[in-house]
Short mmCIF file of C-alpha atoms in Angstrom, two decimals:
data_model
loop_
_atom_site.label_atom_id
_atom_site.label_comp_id
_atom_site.label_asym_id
_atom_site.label_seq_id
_atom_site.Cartn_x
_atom_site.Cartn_y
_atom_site.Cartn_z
CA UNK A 1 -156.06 109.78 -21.74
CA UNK A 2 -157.68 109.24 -25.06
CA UNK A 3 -161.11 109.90 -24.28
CA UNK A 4 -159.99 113.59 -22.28
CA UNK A 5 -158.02 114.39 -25.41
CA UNK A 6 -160.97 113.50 -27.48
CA UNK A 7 -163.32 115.72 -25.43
CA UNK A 8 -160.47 118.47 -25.65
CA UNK A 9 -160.18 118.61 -29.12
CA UNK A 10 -164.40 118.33 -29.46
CA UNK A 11 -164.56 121.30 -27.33
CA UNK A 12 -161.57 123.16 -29.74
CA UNK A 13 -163.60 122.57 -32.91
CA UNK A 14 -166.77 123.98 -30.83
CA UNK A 15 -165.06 127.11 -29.57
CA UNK A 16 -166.07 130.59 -30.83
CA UNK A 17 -162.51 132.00 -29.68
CA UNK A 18 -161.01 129.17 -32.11
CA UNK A 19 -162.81 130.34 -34.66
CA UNK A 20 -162.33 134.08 -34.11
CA UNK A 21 -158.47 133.92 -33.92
CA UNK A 22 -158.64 132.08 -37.50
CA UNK A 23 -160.95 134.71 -38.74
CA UNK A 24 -158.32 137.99 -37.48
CA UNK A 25 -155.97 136.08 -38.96
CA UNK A 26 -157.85 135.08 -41.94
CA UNK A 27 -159.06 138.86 -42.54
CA UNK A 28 -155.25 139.85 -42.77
CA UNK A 29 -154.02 137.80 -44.99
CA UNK A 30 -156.89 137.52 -47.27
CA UNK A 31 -157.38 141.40 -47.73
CA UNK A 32 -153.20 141.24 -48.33
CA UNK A 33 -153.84 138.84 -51.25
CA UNK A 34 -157.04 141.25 -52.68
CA UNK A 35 -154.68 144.00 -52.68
CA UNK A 36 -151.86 142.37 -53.81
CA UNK A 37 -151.91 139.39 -55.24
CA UNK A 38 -154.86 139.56 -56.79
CA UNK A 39 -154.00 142.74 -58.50
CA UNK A 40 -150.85 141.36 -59.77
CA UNK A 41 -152.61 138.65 -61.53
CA UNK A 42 -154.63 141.08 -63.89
CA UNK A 43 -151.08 142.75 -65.11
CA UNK A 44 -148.62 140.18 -64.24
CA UNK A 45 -145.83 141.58 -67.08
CA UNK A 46 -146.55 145.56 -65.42
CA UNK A 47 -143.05 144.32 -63.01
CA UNK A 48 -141.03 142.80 -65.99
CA UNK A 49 -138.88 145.42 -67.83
CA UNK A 50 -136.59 143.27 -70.60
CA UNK A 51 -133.55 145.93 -70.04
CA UNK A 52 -134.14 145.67 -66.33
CA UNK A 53 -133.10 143.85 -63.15
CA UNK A 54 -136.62 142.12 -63.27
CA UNK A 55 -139.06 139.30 -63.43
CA UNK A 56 -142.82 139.13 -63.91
CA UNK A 57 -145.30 138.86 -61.10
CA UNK A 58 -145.41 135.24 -59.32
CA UNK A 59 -146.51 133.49 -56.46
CA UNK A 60 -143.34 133.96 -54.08
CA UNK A 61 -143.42 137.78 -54.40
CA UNK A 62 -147.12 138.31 -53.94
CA UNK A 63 -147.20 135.78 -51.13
CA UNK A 64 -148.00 137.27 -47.61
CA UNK A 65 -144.67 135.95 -45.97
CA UNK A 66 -142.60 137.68 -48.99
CA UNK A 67 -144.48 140.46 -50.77
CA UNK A 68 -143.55 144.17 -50.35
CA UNK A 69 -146.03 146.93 -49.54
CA UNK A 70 -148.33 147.31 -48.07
CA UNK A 71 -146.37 145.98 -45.07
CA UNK A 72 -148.68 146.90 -42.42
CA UNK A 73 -150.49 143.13 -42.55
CA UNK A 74 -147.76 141.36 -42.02
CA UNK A 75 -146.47 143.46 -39.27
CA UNK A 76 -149.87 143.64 -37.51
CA UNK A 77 -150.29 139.62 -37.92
CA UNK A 78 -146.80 138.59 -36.92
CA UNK A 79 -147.30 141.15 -33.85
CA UNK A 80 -150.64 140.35 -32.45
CA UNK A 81 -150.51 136.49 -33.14
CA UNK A 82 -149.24 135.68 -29.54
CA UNK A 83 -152.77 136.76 -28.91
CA UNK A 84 -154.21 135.33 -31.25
CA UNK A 85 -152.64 131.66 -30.41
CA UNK A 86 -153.14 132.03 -27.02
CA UNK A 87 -156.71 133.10 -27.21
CA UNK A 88 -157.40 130.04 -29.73
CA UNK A 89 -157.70 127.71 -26.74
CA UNK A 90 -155.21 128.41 -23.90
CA UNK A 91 -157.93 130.50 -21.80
CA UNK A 92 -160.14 127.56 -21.11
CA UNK A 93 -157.81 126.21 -18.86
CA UNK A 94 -158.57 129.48 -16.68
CA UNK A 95 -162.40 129.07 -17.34
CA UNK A 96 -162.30 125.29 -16.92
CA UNK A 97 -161.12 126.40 -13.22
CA UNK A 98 -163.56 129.04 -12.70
CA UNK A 99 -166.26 127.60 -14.10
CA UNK A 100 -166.22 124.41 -11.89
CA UNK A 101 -165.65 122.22 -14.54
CA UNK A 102 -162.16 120.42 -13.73
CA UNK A 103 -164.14 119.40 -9.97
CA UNK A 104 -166.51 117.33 -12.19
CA UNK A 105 -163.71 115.97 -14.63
CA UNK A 106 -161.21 115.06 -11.86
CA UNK A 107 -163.84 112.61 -10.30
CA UNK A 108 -163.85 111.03 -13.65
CA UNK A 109 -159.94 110.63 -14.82
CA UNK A 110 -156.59 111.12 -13.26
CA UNK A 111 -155.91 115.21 -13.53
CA UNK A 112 -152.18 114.60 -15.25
CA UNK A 113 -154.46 113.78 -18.10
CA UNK A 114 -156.33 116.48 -18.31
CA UNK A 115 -153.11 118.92 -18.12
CA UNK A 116 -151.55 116.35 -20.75
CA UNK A 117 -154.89 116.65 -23.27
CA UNK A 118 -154.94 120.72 -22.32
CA UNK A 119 -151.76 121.12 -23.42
CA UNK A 120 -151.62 119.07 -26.31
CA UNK A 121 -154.99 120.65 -27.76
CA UNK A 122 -154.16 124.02 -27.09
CA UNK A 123 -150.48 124.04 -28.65
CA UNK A 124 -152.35 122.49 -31.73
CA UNK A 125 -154.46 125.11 -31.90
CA UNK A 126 -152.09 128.13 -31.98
CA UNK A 127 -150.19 126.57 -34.28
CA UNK A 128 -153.42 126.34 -36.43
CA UNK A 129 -153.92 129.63 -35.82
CA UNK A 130 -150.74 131.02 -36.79
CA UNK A 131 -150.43 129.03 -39.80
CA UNK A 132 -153.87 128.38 -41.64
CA UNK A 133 -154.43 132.13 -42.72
CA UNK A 134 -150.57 132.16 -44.02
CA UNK A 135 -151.31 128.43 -46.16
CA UNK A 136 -154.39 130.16 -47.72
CA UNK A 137 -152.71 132.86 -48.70
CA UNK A 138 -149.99 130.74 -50.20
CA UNK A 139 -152.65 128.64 -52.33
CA UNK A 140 -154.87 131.81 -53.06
CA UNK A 141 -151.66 133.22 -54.79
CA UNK A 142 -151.02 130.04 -56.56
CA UNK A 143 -154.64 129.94 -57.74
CA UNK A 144 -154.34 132.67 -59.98
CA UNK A 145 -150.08 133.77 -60.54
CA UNK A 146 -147.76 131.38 -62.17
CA UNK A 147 -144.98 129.92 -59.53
CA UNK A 148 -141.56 131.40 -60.74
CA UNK A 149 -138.82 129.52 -60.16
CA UNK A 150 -137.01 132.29 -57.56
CA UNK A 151 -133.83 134.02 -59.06
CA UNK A 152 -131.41 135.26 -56.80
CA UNK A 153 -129.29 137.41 -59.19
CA UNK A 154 -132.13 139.67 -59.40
CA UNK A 155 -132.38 140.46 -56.36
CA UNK A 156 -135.46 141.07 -55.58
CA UNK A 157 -136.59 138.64 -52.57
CA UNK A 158 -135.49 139.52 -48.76
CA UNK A 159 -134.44 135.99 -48.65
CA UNK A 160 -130.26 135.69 -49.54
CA UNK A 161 -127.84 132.86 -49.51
CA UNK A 162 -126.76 133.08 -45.70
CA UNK A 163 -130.10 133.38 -44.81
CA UNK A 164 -132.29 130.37 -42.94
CA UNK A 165 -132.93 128.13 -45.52
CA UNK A 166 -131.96 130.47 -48.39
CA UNK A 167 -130.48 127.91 -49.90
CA UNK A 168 -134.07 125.94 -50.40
CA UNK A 169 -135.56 129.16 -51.18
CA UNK A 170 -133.71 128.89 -54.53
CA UNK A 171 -133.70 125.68 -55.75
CA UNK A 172 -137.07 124.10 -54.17
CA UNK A 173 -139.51 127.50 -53.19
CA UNK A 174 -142.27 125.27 -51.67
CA UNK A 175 -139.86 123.14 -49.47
CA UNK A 176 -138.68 126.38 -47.88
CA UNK A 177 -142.69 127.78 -47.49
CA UNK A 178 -143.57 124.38 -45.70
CA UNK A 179 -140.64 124.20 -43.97
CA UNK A 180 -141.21 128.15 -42.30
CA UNK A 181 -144.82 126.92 -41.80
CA UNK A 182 -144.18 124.19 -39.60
CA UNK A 183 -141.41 126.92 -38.40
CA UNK A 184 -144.25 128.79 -37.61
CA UNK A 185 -146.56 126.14 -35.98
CA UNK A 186 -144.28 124.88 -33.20
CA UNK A 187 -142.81 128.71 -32.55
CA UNK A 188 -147.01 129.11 -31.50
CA UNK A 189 -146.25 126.15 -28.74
CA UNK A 190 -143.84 128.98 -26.45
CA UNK A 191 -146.51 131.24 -26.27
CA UNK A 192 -149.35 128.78 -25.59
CA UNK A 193 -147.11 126.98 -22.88
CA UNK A 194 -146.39 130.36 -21.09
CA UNK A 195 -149.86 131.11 -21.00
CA UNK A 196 -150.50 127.53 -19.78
CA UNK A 197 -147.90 128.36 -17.21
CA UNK A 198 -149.79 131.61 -16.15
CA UNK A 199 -152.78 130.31 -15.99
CA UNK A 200 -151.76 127.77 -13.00
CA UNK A 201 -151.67 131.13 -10.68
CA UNK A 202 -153.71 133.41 -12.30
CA UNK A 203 -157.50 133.41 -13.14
CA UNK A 204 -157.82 136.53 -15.13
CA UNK A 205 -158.50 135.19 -19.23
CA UNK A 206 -157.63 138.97 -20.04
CA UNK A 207 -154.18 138.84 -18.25
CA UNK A 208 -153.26 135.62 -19.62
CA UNK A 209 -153.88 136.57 -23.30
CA UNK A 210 -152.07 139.73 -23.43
CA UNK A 211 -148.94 138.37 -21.14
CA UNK A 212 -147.16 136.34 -23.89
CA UNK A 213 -147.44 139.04 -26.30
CA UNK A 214 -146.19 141.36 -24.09
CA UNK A 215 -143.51 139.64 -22.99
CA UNK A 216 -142.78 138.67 -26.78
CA UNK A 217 -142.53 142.29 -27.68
CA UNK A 218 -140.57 143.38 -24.76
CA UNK A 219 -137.78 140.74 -25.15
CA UNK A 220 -137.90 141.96 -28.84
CA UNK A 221 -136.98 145.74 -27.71
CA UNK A 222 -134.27 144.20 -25.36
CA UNK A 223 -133.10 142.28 -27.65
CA UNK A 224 -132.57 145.04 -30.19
CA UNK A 225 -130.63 147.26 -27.33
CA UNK A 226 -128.27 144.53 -27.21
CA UNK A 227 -128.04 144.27 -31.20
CA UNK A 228 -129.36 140.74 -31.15
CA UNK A 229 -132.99 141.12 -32.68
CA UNK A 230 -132.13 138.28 -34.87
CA UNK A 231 -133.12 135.90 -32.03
CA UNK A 232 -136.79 137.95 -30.96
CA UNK A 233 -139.42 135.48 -32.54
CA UNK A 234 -140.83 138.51 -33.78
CA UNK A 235 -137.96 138.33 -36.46
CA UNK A 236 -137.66 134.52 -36.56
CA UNK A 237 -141.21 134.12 -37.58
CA UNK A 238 -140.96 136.72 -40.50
CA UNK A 239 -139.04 135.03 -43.82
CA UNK A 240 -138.46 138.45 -44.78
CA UNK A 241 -136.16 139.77 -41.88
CA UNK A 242 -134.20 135.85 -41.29
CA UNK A 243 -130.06 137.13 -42.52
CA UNK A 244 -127.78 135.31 -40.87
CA UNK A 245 -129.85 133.31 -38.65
CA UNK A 246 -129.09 129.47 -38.34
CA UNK A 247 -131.28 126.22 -38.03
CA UNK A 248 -129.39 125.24 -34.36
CA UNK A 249 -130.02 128.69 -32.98
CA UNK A 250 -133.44 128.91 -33.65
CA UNK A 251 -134.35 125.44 -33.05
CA UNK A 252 -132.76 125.60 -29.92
CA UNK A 253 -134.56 128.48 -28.92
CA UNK A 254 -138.03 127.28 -29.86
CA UNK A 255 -137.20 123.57 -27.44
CA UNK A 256 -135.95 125.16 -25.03
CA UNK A 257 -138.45 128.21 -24.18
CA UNK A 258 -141.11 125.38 -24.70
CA UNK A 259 -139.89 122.52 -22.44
CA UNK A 260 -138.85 125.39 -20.07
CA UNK A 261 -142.46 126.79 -19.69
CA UNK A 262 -144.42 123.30 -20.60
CA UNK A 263 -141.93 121.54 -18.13
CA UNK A 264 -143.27 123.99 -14.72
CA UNK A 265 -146.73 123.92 -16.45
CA UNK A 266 -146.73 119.98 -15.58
CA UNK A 267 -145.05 120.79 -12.17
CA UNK A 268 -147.64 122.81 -11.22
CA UNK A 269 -150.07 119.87 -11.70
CA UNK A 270 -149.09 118.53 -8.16
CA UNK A 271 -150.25 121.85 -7.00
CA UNK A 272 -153.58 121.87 -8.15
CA UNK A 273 -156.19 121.66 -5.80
CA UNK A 274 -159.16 121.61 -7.86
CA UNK A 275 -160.77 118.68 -5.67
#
């Protein structure tokens, strides 16, 4: 098992489709910070007004997760990054089958631990993928604006009291931004296991990228027929749009999907016929 999941993770560092996930995702939240953070940090009083409902410009309103407009990066990148997670790594299960190479690795080790190392490596790297670009964001902005203590009479963060974590937002800022990151990193695994899933029938790497976000964005528009958007990972993955969601709910949510789709991913492993 050791030496497959070394060879898997060898072959994740060496794939161009790692590295051009992190780069889309990269390029979002990078140009976000040029246009916004960075531009704070030349007139950092320009948002403090003494007689107003105020504060200066700081890290936790120019982040990417938190900032205002221009919206249209984080809504692109929390949108397309079902793609982007499952194109990380998840394909090459697909091309490991079509290519022939699984024939040659089966006569080598037991299969299970090739679906074991497969899976492992390519939930890792969607939840690289989906959180790298938003932690260099975070430490570009506290590079060059001073970290503000949030206040929450001010009003002027998304995040409120009965919000997820709102709580932490308040009293301990980077506690809640780690906390939504590794939010963030295991939400990646549902997507990466249902493309896992998919790719035990299918063979078509086009198919099995777009599926999960598809998917993804159609339970969101069900979801928000039956007023309960809330629960779409669309919304759970933005800090901005988390009112009145809970820790159970969305943990719950995030276990289940994943053991649900990793658990007939493993199934399938009797199935395969590779030999």
């Amino acid at each position: 098992m050791k030496a497959v999941l070394k060879i898997e993770f060898q072959r994740l560092f060496r794939s161009v489709t790692f590295y051009i996930s992190l780069g889309i995702g990269l390029i979002l939240t990078m140009t976000q910070f040029v246009m916004v953070g960075l531009q704070e940090s030349m007139h950092i009083l320009d948002a403090y007004s003494p007689k107003g409902i105020s504060e200066p410009s700081g890290v936790f309103s120019s982040y990417f997760g938190m900032a205002g407009p221009p919206l249209v990066y984080r809504q692109i990148y929390y949108l397309i990054l079902p793609i982007l997670a499952v194109f990380a790594y998840a394909t090459t299960f697909c091309a490991d089958h079509n290519s022939g190479y699984v024939k040659n690795l089966y006569t080598r080790t037991n299969k299970k631990y090739y679906y074991a190392a497969k899976y492992i490596v390519s939930c890792t790297a969607g939840g690289l993928v989906g959180t790298v670009p938003l932690a260099v964001n975070l430490i570009a902005n506290m590079m060059v604006l001073p970290s503000l203590k949030p206040v929450a009479a001010l009003g002027c963060y998304a995040v409120n009291g009965i919000a997820l974590w709102g709580d932490i937002f308040y009293t301990h800022p980077y506690i809640f931004m780690v906390l939504y990151l590794i939010l963030i990193f295991f939400y990646q695994f549902i997507f990466v296991s249902l493309a896992l899933l998919l790719s035990t029938w299918v063979n078509n790497r086009f198919l099995i990228t777009l599926f999960p976000f598809l998917l993804n964005y159609f339970s969101y528009m069900m979801l928000s027929f039956i007023k309960k958007a809330k629960y779409s990972p669309i919304i759970i993955m933005d800090m901005t749009r988390i009112n009145a969601l809970r820790f159970g709910p969305v943990v719950l949510e995030c276990v289940c999907l994943t053991v649900l789709f990793g658990g007939v991913y493993f199934w399938r492993q009797k199935k395969d016929e590779g030999l």
